[in-house]
Short mmCIF file of C-alpha atoms and ligand atoms in Angstrom, two decimals:
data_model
loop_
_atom_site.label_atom_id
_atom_site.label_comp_id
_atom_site.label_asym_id
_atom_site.label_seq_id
_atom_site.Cartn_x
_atom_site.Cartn_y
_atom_site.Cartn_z
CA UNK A 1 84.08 141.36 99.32
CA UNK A 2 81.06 139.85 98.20
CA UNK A 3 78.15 142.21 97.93
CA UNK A 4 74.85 139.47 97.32
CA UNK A 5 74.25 136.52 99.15
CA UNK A 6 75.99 133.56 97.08
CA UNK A 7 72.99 131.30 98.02
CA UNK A 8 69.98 133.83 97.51
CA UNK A 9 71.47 136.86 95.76
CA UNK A 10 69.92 139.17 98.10
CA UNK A 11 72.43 142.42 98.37
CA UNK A 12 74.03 141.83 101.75
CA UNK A 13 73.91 144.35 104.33
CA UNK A 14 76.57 145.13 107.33
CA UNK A 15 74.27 145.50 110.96
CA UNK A 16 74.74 148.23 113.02
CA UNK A 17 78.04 147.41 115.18
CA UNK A 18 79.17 144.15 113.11
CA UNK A 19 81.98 144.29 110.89
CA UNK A 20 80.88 141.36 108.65
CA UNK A 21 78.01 141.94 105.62
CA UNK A 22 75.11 139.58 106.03
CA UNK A 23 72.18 138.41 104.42
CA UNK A 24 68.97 139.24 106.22
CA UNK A 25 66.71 137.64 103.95
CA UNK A 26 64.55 135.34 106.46
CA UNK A 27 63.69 133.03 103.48
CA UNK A 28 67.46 132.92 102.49
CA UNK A 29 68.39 128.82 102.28
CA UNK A 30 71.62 129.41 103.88
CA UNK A 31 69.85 131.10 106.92
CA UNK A 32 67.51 128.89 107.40
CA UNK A 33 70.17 125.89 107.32
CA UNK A 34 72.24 127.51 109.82
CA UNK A 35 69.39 127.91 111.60
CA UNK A 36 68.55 124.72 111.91
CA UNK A 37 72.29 123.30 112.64
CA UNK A 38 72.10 125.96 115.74
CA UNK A 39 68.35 124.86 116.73
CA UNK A 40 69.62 121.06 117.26
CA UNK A 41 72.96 122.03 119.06
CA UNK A 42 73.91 120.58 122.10
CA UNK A 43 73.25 123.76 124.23
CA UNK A 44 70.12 124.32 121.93
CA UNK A 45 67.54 121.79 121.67
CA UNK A 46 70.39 118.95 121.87
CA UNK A 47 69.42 116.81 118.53
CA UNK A 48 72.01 113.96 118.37
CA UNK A 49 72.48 112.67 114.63
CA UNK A 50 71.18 115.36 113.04
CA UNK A 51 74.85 116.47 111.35
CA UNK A 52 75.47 119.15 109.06
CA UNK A 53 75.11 116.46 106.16
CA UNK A 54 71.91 115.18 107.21
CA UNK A 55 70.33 118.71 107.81
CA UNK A 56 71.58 119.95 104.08
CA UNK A 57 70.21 116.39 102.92
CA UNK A 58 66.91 116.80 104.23
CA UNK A 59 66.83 120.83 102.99
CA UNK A 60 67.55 120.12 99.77
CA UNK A 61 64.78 117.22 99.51
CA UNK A 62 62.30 119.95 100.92
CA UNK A 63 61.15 117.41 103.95
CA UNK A 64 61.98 120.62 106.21
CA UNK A 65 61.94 124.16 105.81
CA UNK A 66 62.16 125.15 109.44
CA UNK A 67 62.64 123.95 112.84
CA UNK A 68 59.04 122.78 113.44
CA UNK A 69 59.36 120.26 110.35
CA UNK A 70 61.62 118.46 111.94
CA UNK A 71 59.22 116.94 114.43
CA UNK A 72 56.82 116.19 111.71
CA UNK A 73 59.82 113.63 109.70
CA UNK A 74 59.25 109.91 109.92
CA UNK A 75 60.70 106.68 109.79
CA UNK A 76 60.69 106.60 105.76
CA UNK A 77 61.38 109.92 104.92
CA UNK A 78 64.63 109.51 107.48
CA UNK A 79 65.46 105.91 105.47
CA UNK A 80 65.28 107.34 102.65
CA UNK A 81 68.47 109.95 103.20
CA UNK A 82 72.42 108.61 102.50
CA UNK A 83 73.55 107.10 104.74
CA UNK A 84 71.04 106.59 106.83
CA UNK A 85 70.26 102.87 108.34
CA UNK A 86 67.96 101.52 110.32
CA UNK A 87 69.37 101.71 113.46
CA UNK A 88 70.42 105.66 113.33
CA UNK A 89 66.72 106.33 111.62
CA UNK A 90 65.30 105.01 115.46
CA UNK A 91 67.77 107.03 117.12
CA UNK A 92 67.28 109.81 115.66
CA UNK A 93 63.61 109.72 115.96
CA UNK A 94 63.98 109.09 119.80
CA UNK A 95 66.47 112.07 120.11
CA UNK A 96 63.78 114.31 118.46
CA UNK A 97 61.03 113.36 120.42
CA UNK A 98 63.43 113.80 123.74
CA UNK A 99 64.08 117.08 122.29
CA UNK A 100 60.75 118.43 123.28
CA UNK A 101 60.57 117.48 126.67
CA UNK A 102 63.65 120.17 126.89
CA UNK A 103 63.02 123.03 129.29
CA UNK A 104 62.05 126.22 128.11
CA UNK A 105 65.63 128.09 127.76
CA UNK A 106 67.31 125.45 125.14
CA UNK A 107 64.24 126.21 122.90
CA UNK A 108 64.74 129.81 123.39
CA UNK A 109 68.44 130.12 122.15
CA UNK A 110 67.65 127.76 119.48
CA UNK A 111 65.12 129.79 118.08
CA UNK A 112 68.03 131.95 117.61
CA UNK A 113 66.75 134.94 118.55
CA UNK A 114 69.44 137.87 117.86
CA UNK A 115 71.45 139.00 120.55
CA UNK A 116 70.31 136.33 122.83
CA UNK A 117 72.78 133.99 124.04
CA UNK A 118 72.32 130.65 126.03
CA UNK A 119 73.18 132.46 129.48
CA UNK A 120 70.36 135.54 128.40
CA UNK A 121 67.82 132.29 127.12
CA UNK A 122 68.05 131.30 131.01
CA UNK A 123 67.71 134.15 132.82
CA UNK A 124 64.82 134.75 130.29
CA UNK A 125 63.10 130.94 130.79
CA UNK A 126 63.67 131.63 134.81
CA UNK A 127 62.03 135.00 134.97
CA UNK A 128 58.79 134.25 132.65
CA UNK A 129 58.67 130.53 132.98
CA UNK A 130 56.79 129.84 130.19
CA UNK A 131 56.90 131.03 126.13
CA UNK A 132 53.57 132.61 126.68
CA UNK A 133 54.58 135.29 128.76
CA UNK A 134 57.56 136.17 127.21
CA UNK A 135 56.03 136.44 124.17
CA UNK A 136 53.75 138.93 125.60
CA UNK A 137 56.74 140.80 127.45
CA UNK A 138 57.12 144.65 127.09
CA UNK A 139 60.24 145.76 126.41
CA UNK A 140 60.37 147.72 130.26
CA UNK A 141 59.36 144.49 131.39
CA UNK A 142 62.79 143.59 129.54
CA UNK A 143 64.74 145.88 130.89
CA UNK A 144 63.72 145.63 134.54
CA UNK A 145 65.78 142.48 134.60
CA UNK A 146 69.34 142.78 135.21
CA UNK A 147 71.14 141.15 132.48
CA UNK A 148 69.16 142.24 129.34
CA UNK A 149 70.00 145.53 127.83
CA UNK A 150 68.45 147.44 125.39
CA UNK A 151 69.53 145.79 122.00
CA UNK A 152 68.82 142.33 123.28
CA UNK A 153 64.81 144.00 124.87
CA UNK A 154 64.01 145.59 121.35
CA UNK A 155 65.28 142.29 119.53
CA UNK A 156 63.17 140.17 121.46
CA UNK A 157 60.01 142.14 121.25
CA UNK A 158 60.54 142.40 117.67
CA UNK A 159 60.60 138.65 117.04
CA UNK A 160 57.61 138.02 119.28
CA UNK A 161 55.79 140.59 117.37
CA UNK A 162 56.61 138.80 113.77
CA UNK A 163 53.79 136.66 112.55
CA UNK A 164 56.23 134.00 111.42
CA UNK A 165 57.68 133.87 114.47
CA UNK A 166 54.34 133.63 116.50
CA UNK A 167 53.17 130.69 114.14
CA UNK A 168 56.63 128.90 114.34
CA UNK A 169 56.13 128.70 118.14
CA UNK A 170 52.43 127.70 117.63
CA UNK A 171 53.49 124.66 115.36
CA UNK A 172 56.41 123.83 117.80
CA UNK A 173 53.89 123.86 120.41
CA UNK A 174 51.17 122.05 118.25
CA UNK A 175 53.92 118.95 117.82
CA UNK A 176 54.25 118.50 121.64
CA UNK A 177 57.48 120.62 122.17
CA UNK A 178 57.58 121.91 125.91
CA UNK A 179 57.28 125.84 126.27
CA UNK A 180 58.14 125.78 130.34
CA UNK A 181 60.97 126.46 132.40
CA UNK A 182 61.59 123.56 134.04
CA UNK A 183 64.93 124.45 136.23
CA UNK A 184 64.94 126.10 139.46
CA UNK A 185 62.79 128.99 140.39
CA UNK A 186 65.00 132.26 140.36
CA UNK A 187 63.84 133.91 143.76
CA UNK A 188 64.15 137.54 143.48
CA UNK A 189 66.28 139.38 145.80
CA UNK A 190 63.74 140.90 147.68
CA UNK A 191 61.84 137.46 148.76
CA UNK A 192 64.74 135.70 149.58
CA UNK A 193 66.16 135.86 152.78
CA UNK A 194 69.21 133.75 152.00
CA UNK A 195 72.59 134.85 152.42
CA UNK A 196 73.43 135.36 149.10
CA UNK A 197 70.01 137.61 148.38
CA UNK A 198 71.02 140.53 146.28
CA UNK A 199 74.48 139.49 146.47
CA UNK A 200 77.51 139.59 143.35
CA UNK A 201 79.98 136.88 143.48
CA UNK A 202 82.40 135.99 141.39
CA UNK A 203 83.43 131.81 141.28
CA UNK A 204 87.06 131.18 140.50
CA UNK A 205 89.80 128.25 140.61
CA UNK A 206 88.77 124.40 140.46
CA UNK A 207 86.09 123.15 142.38
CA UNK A 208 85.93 119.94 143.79
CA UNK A 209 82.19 118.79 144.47
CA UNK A 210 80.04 121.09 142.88
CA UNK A 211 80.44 121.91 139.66
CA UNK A 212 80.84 125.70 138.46
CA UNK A 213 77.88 125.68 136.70
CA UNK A 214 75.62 123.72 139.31
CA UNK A 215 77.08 126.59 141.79
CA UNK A 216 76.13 129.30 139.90
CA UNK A 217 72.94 128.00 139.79
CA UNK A 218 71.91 126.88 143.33
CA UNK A 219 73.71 130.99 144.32
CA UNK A 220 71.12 132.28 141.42
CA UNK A 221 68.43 130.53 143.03
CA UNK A 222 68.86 132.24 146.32
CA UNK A 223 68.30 134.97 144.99
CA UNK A 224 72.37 136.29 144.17
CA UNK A 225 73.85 136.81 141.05
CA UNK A 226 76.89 135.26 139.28
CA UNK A 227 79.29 137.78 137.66
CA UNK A 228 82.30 136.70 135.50
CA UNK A 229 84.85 139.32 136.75
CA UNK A 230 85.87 140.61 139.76
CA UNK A 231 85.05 144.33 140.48
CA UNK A 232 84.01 146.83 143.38
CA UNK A 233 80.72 145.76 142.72
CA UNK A 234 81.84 141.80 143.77
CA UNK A 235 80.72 141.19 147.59
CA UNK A 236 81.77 137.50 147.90
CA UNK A 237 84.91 135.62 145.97
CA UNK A 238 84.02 131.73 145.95
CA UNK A 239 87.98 130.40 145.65
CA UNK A 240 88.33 126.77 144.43
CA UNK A 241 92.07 125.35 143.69
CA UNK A 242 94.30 127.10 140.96
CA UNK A 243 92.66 130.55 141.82
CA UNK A 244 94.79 132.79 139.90
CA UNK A 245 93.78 136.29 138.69
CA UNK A 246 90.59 136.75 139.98
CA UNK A 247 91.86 135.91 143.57
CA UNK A 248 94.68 138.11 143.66
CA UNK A 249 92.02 140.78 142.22
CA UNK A 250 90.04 140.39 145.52
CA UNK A 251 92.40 140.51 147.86
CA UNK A 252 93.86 143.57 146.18
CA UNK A 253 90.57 145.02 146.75
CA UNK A 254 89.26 143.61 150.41
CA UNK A 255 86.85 141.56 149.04
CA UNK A 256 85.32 138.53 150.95
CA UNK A 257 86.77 135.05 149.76
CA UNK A 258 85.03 131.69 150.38
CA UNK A 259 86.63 128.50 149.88
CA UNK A 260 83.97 125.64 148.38
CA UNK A 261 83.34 123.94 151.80
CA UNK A 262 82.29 127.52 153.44
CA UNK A 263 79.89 127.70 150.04
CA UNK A 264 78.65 125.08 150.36
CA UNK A 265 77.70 125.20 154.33
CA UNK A 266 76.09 128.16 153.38
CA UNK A 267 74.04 126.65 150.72
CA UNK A 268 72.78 124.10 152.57
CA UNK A 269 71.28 126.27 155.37
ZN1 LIG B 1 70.90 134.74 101.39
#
């Protein structure tokens, strides 16, 4: 076992609940390359052409040394890399500045904030709709939200609250990269009076039209929620072909079971 980071020989430390040592040194090369590989990720900020090689290429030639620099490259610095022709230099360029039309929850997991995850980035993006107010969220403002839990609260106040962090998302926003939610509005439970208002369901099995994650989403919008398992807590099952598990799970326990057609009749009331 190691005990110092190979890249930055800062003593590594082991988190509270991980089993793996890390190295928490925010200035730490690797870090900041492996942040950068998750910021232009397809579920992050969805960079095409920026590869592993061509992020360690541009690191090591100090023409970035974070996320914001990369919308501050141009067409000569790009040329300039290894294989890098004309042809994927415009590319790229036009994937970056699509980049920053994203909406506001693929900019939130690629900041790579810890303990959020791409589902938590989206509930977060729905419920504060723009950077601003998050940034400015309390962590009881947090926690009033279903999903987040106390780790993930006290992590994200504690990035907002960083002056790096608040001057990263200045810069980002200083280069033209969007900082609103742009899906649909989340209606709370309370001021919808849709069907599925308050509601747990559980989608399982193949569906044919809609797809599982454009369900989920028009159900969240109504103000219901979209769990992964079923439980006592699950009101409706949404059954699609090849149910397995999950379906026998509900019927075991009386629970309500829709096929996709009934879904979406409902939805479209
Ligand atoms: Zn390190």
């Amino acid at each position: 076992m190691p005990t110092h980071c190979p890249e930055c020989e800062s003593e590594l430390v082991r988190l509270e609940g991980e089993v793996a040592l890390r190295c928490i040194n925010p200035k730490c090369p690797a870090q900041i390359r492996e942040g950068l590989i998750h910021f232009v990720s397809r579920t992050a900020m969805n960079i095409d052409g920026l590869g592993e090689k061509v992020i360690s290429q541009l690191f090591s030639k100090k023409l970035i040394k974070d996320v914001a620099d990369l919308y501050k490259l141009t067409e000569e610095q790009l040329l300039g890399l290894e294989r890098m022709g004309e042809k994927s230099v415009t590319n790229l360029l036009l994937a970056i500045e699509a980049s920053k039309a994203n909406s506001l929850e693929k900019l939130l997991f690629g900041l790579g904030i810890r303990h959020v995850g791409a589902k938590a980035a989206k509930t977060l993006a729905q419920q504060f709709e723009c950077m601003e107010r998050l940034a400015l969220a309390s962590t009881d403002e947090l926690l009033a939200i279903n999903e987040i839990g106390e780790k993930m609260a006290e992590s994200i106040v504690a990035y907002f609250e960083k002056e790096e962090a608040q001057q990263l998302v200045a810069e980002l926003s200083g280069a033209g990269v969007n900082m609103d939610y742009k899906g649909a509005k989340r209606v709370s439970a309370e001021e919808s009076d849709s069907f599925f208002a308050g509601k747990t369901v559980v989608l399982t099995g193949k569906l044919e039209v809609l797809s599982r994650n454009d369900a989920k989403e028009k159900i969240e919008v109504l103000g219901g929620n979209v769990a992964g398992s079923v439980s006592k807590k699950t009101d409706l099952v949404i059954a699609g072909s090849d149910a397995g598990s999950k379906l026998a799970k509900a019927q075991e326990l009386g629970i309500e079971i829709w096929n996709e057609e009934r879904l979406i009749e409902e939805l479209n009331k």
